[in-house]
CSV table of C-alpha atoms in Angstrom, one decimal:
chain,number,residue,atom,x,y,z
I,1,MET,CA,19.0,61.6,-16.5
I,2,THR,CA,15.2,61.8,-16.9
I,3,ALA,CA,14.2,62.0,-20.5
I,4,MET,CA,11.2,64.3,-20.0
I,5,ARG,CA,11.6,68.0,-20.0
I,6,ARG,CA,8.3,69.2,-18.7
I,7,PHE,CA,9.6,72.2,-16.8
I,8,GLU,CA,11.7,74.1,-19.3
I,9,GLY,CA,11.7,77.7,-18.3
I,10,HIS,CA,9.8,77.1,-15.0
I,11,GLY,CA,10.9,78.7,-11.8
I,12,VAL,CA,10.6,76.3,-8.9
I,13,LEU,CA,11.1,77.0,-5.1
I,14,ILE,CA,11.5,74.1,-2.8
I,15,THR,CA,11.7,74.4,1.0
I,16,GLY,CA,13.8,72.2,3.2
I,17,ALA,CA,15.6,71.1,0.0
I,18,ALA,CA,19.2,70.6,1.2
I,19,ARG,CA,18.8,66.9,1.7
I,20,GLY,CA,16.4,64.0,1.6
I,21,ILE,CA,13.1,64.3,-0.3
I,22,GLY,CA,13.7,68.0,-0.9
I,23,ALA,CA,17.1,67.4,-2.5
I,24,ALA,CA,15.7,64.6,-4.7
I,25,THR,CA,12.8,66.8,-5.7
I,26,ALA,CA,15.2,69.6,-6.6
I,27,ARG,CA,17.2,67.2,-8.8
I,28,ARG,CA,14.1,65.9,-10.5
I,29,PHE,CA,12.9,69.4,-11.5
I,30,ALA,CA,16.5,70.3,-12.6
I,31,GLU,CA,16.7,67.2,-14.8
I,32,GLU,CA,13.4,68.2,-16.4
I,33,GLY,CA,14.6,71.7,-17.3
I,34,ALA,CA,13.5,73.8,-14.3
I,35,ARG,CA,15.3,76.7,-12.7
I,36,VAL,CA,15.4,75.7,-9.0
I,37,LEU,CA,15.8,77.7,-5.8
I,38,VAL,CA,17.0,75.4,-3.0
I,39,THR,CA,16.0,76.8,0.3
I,40,ASP,CA,16.9,75.6,3.7
I,41,VAL,CA,17.9,76.8,7.2
I,42,ASP,CA,21.2,75.1,6.5
I,43,LEU,CA,22.7,77.2,3.8
I,44,ALA,CA,26.0,75.3,3.5
I,45,ALA,CA,24.0,72.1,2.8
I,46,ALA,CA,21.7,73.9,0.4
I,47,GLU,CA,24.8,75.2,-1.5
I,48,LYS,CA,26.2,71.6,-1.7
I,49,THR,CA,22.9,70.4,-3.2
I,50,VAL,CA,23.0,73.3,-5.7
I,51,GLY,CA,26.5,72.3,-6.7
I,52,THR,CA,25.2,68.8,-7.8
I,53,LEU,CA,22.4,70.4,-9.8
I,54,ARG,CA,24.8,72.8,-11.6
I,55,GLU,CA,26.9,69.7,-12.5
I,56,LEU,CA,23.8,68.6,-14.5
I,57,GLY,CA,23.9,71.9,-16.3
I,58,ALA,CA,20.8,73.2,-14.4
I,59,ARG,CA,20.2,76.8,-13.3
I,60,ALA,CA,20.0,76.5,-9.5
I,61,GLU,CA,20.5,78.9,-6.6
I,62,ALA,CA,20.6,78.4,-2.8
I,63,PHE,CA,18.8,80.7,-0.3
I,64,THR,CA,18.5,80.7,3.5
I,65,CYS,CA,14.9,80.3,4.5
I,66,ASP,CA,13.3,79.5,7.9
I,67,VAL,CA,9.7,78.9,7.0
I,68,ALA,CA,8.7,79.9,10.6
I,69,ASP,CA,9.9,83.5,9.7
I,70,ARG,CA,7.5,85.4,7.4
I,71,THR,CA,10.3,87.9,6.4
I,72,GLN,CA,12.6,85.1,5.3
I,73,VAL,CA,9.8,83.4,3.4
I,74,GLU,CA,8.9,86.5,1.5
I,75,ALA,CA,12.5,87.2,0.7
I,76,ALA,CA,13.0,83.7,-0.7
I,77,VAL,CA,9.9,84.1,-3.0
I,78,ALA,CA,11.1,87.5,-4.1
I,79,TYR,CA,14.5,86.1,-4.9
I,80,ALA,CA,13.1,83.3,-7.0
I,81,VAL,CA,11.0,85.7,-9.0
I,82,GLU,CA,13.9,88.0,-9.6
I,83,ALA,CA,16.4,85.3,-10.4
I,84,PHE,CA,14.2,83.2,-12.6
I,85,GLY,CA,11.8,85.7,-14.1
I,86,SER,CA,8.8,83.8,-12.7
I,87,LEU,CA,7.7,81.5,-10.0
I,88,ASP,CA,5.7,78.6,-11.4
I,89,VAL,CA,6.0,75.9,-8.8
I,90,LEU,CA,6.2,75.9,-5.0
I,91,VAL,CA,7.0,72.7,-3.2
I,92,ASN,CA,6.3,72.9,0.6
I,93,ASN,CA,8.7,70.3,2.0
I,94,ALA,CA,10.1,71.8,5.2
I,95,TYR,CA,9.0,70.2,8.4
I,96,ARG,CA,9.8,69.6,12.1
I,97,CYS,CA,9.2,66.4,14.0
I,98,THR,CA,9.7,66.0,17.7
I,99,SER,CA,9.8,62.6,19.3
I,100,ASP,CA,6.8,61.8,21.5
I,101,ALA,CA,7.2,61.9,25.3
I,102,PRO,CA,6.6,58.4,26.9
I,103,LEU,CA,3.2,59.8,28.2
I,104,PHE,CA,1.0,62.2,26.3
I,105,GLU,CA,0.5,64.3,29.4
I,106,ASP,CA,4.2,64.9,29.5
I,107,GLU,CA,4.3,66.5,26.0
I,108,GLU,CA,5.8,70.0,26.0
I,109,ASP,CA,3.8,73.0,24.7
I,110,GLU,CA,6.9,74.4,23.0
I,111,ASP,CA,7.5,71.2,21.0
I,112,TRP,CA,3.9,71.0,20.0
I,113,ALA,CA,3.9,74.6,18.9
I,114,LEU,CA,7.2,74.4,17.0
I,115,ASP,CA,6.2,71.3,15.1
I,116,LEU,CA,2.9,72.9,13.9
I,117,ASP,CA,4.6,76.2,13.2
I,118,VAL,CA,7.2,74.8,10.9
I,119,THR,CA,5.3,72.0,9.3
I,120,LEU,CA,1.8,73.5,8.9
I,121,SER,CA,2.1,77.2,9.3
I,122,GLY,CA,5.3,77.2,7.3
I,123,ALA,CA,3.4,75.8,4.3
I,124,TYR,CA,0.8,78.5,4.9
I,125,ARG,CA,3.3,81.3,4.9
I,126,CYS,CA,5.1,80.0,1.8
I,127,SER,CA,1.8,79.5,-0.1
I,128,ARG,CA,0.6,82.9,0.9
I,129,ALA,CA,3.8,84.6,-0.3
I,130,ALA,CA,4.0,82.6,-3.5
I,131,LEU,CA,0.4,82.6,-4.7
I,132,PRO,CA,0.3,86.0,-6.5
I,133,HIS,CA,3.3,85.0,-8.5
I,134,LEU,CA,1.9,81.6,-9.2
I,135,VAL,CA,-1.2,83.3,-10.5
I,136,ALA,CA,0.8,85.6,-12.7
I,137,SER,CA,2.8,82.7,-14.2
I,138,GLY,CA,-0.4,81.3,-15.8
I,139,ARG,CA,0.7,77.7,-14.9
I,140,GLY,CA,1.2,77.9,-11.2
I,141,ALA,CA,1.1,74.8,-9.0
I,142,ILE,CA,1.7,74.1,-5.3
I,143,VAL,CA,2.7,70.6,-4.2
I,144,THR,CA,3.0,70.0,-0.4
I,145,ILE,CA,4.7,67.0,1.2
I,146,GLY,CA,2.3,65.5,3.7
I,147,SER,CA,2.6,62.1,5.3
I,148,VAL,CA,0.7,58.9,6.0
I,149,ASN,CA,0.9,60.1,9.6
I,150,GLY,CA,-1.8,62.6,8.7
I,151,ILE,CA,-4.1,59.7,7.7
I,152,GLN,CA,-3.4,56.9,10.1
I,153,ASP,CA,-1.7,56.5,13.5
I,154,PHE,CA,2.1,56.0,13.1
I,155,GLY,CA,3.1,58.0,16.2
I,156,ASN,CA,4.3,61.6,16.6
I,157,HIS,CA,1.3,63.5,17.9
I,158,ALA,CA,2.3,67.1,16.8
I,159,TYR,CA,3.8,66.1,13.5
I,160,SER,CA,0.8,63.9,12.6
I,161,ALA,CA,-1.6,66.7,13.5
I,162,ALA,CA,0.4,69.1,11.4
I,163,LYS,CA,0.4,66.7,8.4
I,164,ALA,CA,-3.4,66.2,8.7
I,165,GLY,CA,-3.8,70.0,8.8
I,166,LEU,CA,-1.8,70.2,5.5
I,167,MET,CA,-4.3,67.9,3.8
I,168,SER,CA,-7.1,70.3,4.9
I,169,LEU,CA,-5.2,73.3,3.8
I,170,THR,CA,-4.6,71.6,0.4
I,171,ARG,CA,-8.3,71.2,-0.1
I,172,THR,CA,-9.3,74.7,1.0
I,173,LEU,CA,-6.5,76.4,-0.9
I,174,ALA,CA,-7.3,74.4,-4.0
I,175,GLY,CA,-10.8,75.7,-3.9
I,176,HIS,CA,-9.7,79.2,-3.5
I,177,ALA,CA,-6.9,79.1,-6.1
I,178,ALA,CA,-8.7,77.1,-8.8
I,179,GLU,CA,-10.5,80.1,-10.3
I,180,ARG,CA,-7.1,81.9,-10.4
I,181,GLY,CA,-5.5,79.1,-12.4
I,182,VAL,CA,-3.4,77.6,-9.7
I,183,ARG,CA,-3.5,73.9,-8.8
I,184,VAL,CA,-2.8,72.7,-5.2
I,185,ASN,CA,-2.1,69.1,-4.3
I,186,LEU,CA,-0.3,67.0,-1.6
I,187,VAL,CA,1.8,63.9,-1.7
I,188,ALA,CA,1.6,61.6,1.4
I,189,PRO,CA,4.7,59.5,1.7
I,190,GLY,CA,5.1,56.4,3.8
I,191,THR,CA,8.5,55.5,5.3
I,192,VAL,CA,11.3,57.0,3.1
I,193,ARG,CA,15.0,56.3,3.4
I,194,THR,CA,16.3,59.7,4.4
I,195,THR,CA,18.9,61.1,6.8
I,196,ALA,CA,16.2,61.0,9.5
I,197,TRP,CA,16.8,57.2,9.5
I,198,GLU,CA,20.6,57.4,9.4
I,199,GLY,CA,22.2,54.6,11.4
I,200,ARG,CA,18.9,52.7,11.7
I,201,ASP,CA,19.2,50.2,8.9
I,202,ASP,CA,17.8,47.4,11.1
I,203,ASP,CA,14.7,49.5,11.8
I,204,LEU,CA,14.2,50.2,8.0
I,205,ALA,CA,14.6,46.5,7.3
I,206,VAL,CA,11.8,45.7,9.8
I,207,ALA,CA,9.6,48.5,8.3
I,208,ALA,CA,10.2,47.2,4.8
I,209,GLY,CA,8.4,44.0,5.9
I,210,LEU,CA,5.3,45.9,6.7
I,211,TYR,CA,4.9,47.3,3.2
I,212,PRO,CA,3.0,45.3,0.6
I,213,LEU,CA,5.6,46.2,-2.0
I,214,GLY,CA,8.4,44.8,0.2
I,215,ARG,CA,10.5,47.9,0.6
I,216,VAL,CA,10.6,51.4,2.1
I,217,GLY,CA,10.4,54.4,-0.2
I,218,GLU,CA,13.3,56.2,-1.7
I,219,PRO,CA,13.4,60.0,-2.0
I,220,GLU,CA,13.2,59.7,-5.8
I,221,ASP,CA,9.9,57.9,-5.4
I,222,ILE,CA,8.4,61.0,-3.8
I,223,ALA,CA,10.2,63.4,-6.2
I,224,ALA,CA,8.6,61.6,-9.2
I,225,ALA,CA,5.1,62.0,-7.7
I,226,VAL,CA,5.7,65.7,-6.9
I,227,ALA,CA,6.9,66.4,-10.5
I,228,PHE,CA,3.8,64.7,-11.9
I,229,LEU,CA,1.4,66.8,-9.8
I,230,ALA,CA,3.3,70.0,-10.7
I,231,SER,CA,3.3,69.2,-14.4
I,232,ALA,CA,0.8,69.7,-17.2
I,233,ASP,CA,0.2,65.9,-17.0
I,234,ALA,CA,-1.8,66.6,-13.9
I,235,ALA,CA,-3.6,69.6,-15.4
I,236,TRP,CA,-7.1,68.4,-14.3
I,237,ILE,CA,-6.0,67.4,-10.8
I,238,THR,CA,-6.3,69.7,-7.8
I,239,GLY,CA,-7.2,69.4,-4.1
I,240,THR,CA,-6.0,65.8,-4.0
I,241,THR,CA,-3.9,63.8,-1.6
I,242,LEU,CA,-1.7,61.3,-3.5
I,243,ARG,CA,-0.6,58.4,-1.3
I,244,VAL,CA,2.9,57.3,-2.2
I,245,ASP,CA,3.2,54.7,0.5
I,246,GLY,CA,4.0,51.2,-1.0
I,247,GLY,CA,0.5,50.2,-0.2
I,248,VAL,CA,0.8,50.4,3.6
I,249,LEU,CA,-2.5,52.3,4.0
I,250,ALA,CA,-4.4,49.9,1.7
I,251,VAL,CA,-3.2,46.5,3.0
I,252,ASN,CA,-2.8,45.2,6.5
I,253,THR,CA,0.4,43.2,5.8
I,254,GLY,CA,0.8,41.9,9.4
I,255,PHE,CA,-2.7,40.5,9.4
I,256,ARG,CA,-2.3,38.9,6.0
I,257,GLN,CA,0.9,37.2,7.2
I,258,VAL,CA,-1.0,35.8,10.2
I,259,ARG,CA,-3.7,34.4,7.9
I,260,ARG,CA,-1.0,32.6,5.8
I,261,ARG,CA,0.2,30.5,8.8
I,262,PRO,CA,-0.3,26.7,8.8
I,263,GLY,CA,-3.8,25.8,10.0
I,264,ASP,CA,-5.5,28.9,8.7
I,265,ASP,CA,-9.0,28.0,7.8
I,266,GLY,CA,-9.6,31.1,5.8
I,267,GLU,CA,-12.4,32.4,8.0
I,268,GLU,CA,-12.5,36.0,9.2
I,269,GLY,CA,-14.0,37.2,12.4
């Protein structure tokens, strides 16, 4: 168990927290003393995650929340405040990602709209509902899960556009919320081993070779970054995008491998 207890008495709401990055983040906060509301459209899975948190001795609750529904979002926030006495941290993790059509002109309007509605507008709805309570807590923080897709091309047109929008929302909301004592930041993960990659171990092995650190990320890698940005350790950080990506955006691994081949003269063109 994590030795630090930076979130004793904090109320934390995490969207899309039944599995993957969301579940790992819920566990990290629980290990550090937080009271955690695990929200998801899949209530049974959320309750299973809550069960594992309670085994740690944590105070945790499950709540159904579709971030595309304003009424459900506001109900989740109200539940967290009532159950925990305060809402101190919001983690916007819920997303939707539709596979691209073979040709861009064949993309469907509905898929585009739904990806943006859940991924981008969902974070907007949750932040809007939570902000007054985060202000009232006196130590409020919002951490949103973005993606390297919002910075560089890795495919998925709508998802990537939504993730890029989240970076912009992080900056503008940070500027608005700063004078009210609330910090707003974003974590941009690279490839992370979650259920989205289930049954694709060979693909993950190939992806690992593209990362300078030699592996893909684990959900716990992202959870650690989220906890840092939400904590007092990051008290003078707001409006930032923290890349947690194994160096993939900093280093062109494929090109470096080509340069290491026999006969390389070390010149660049």
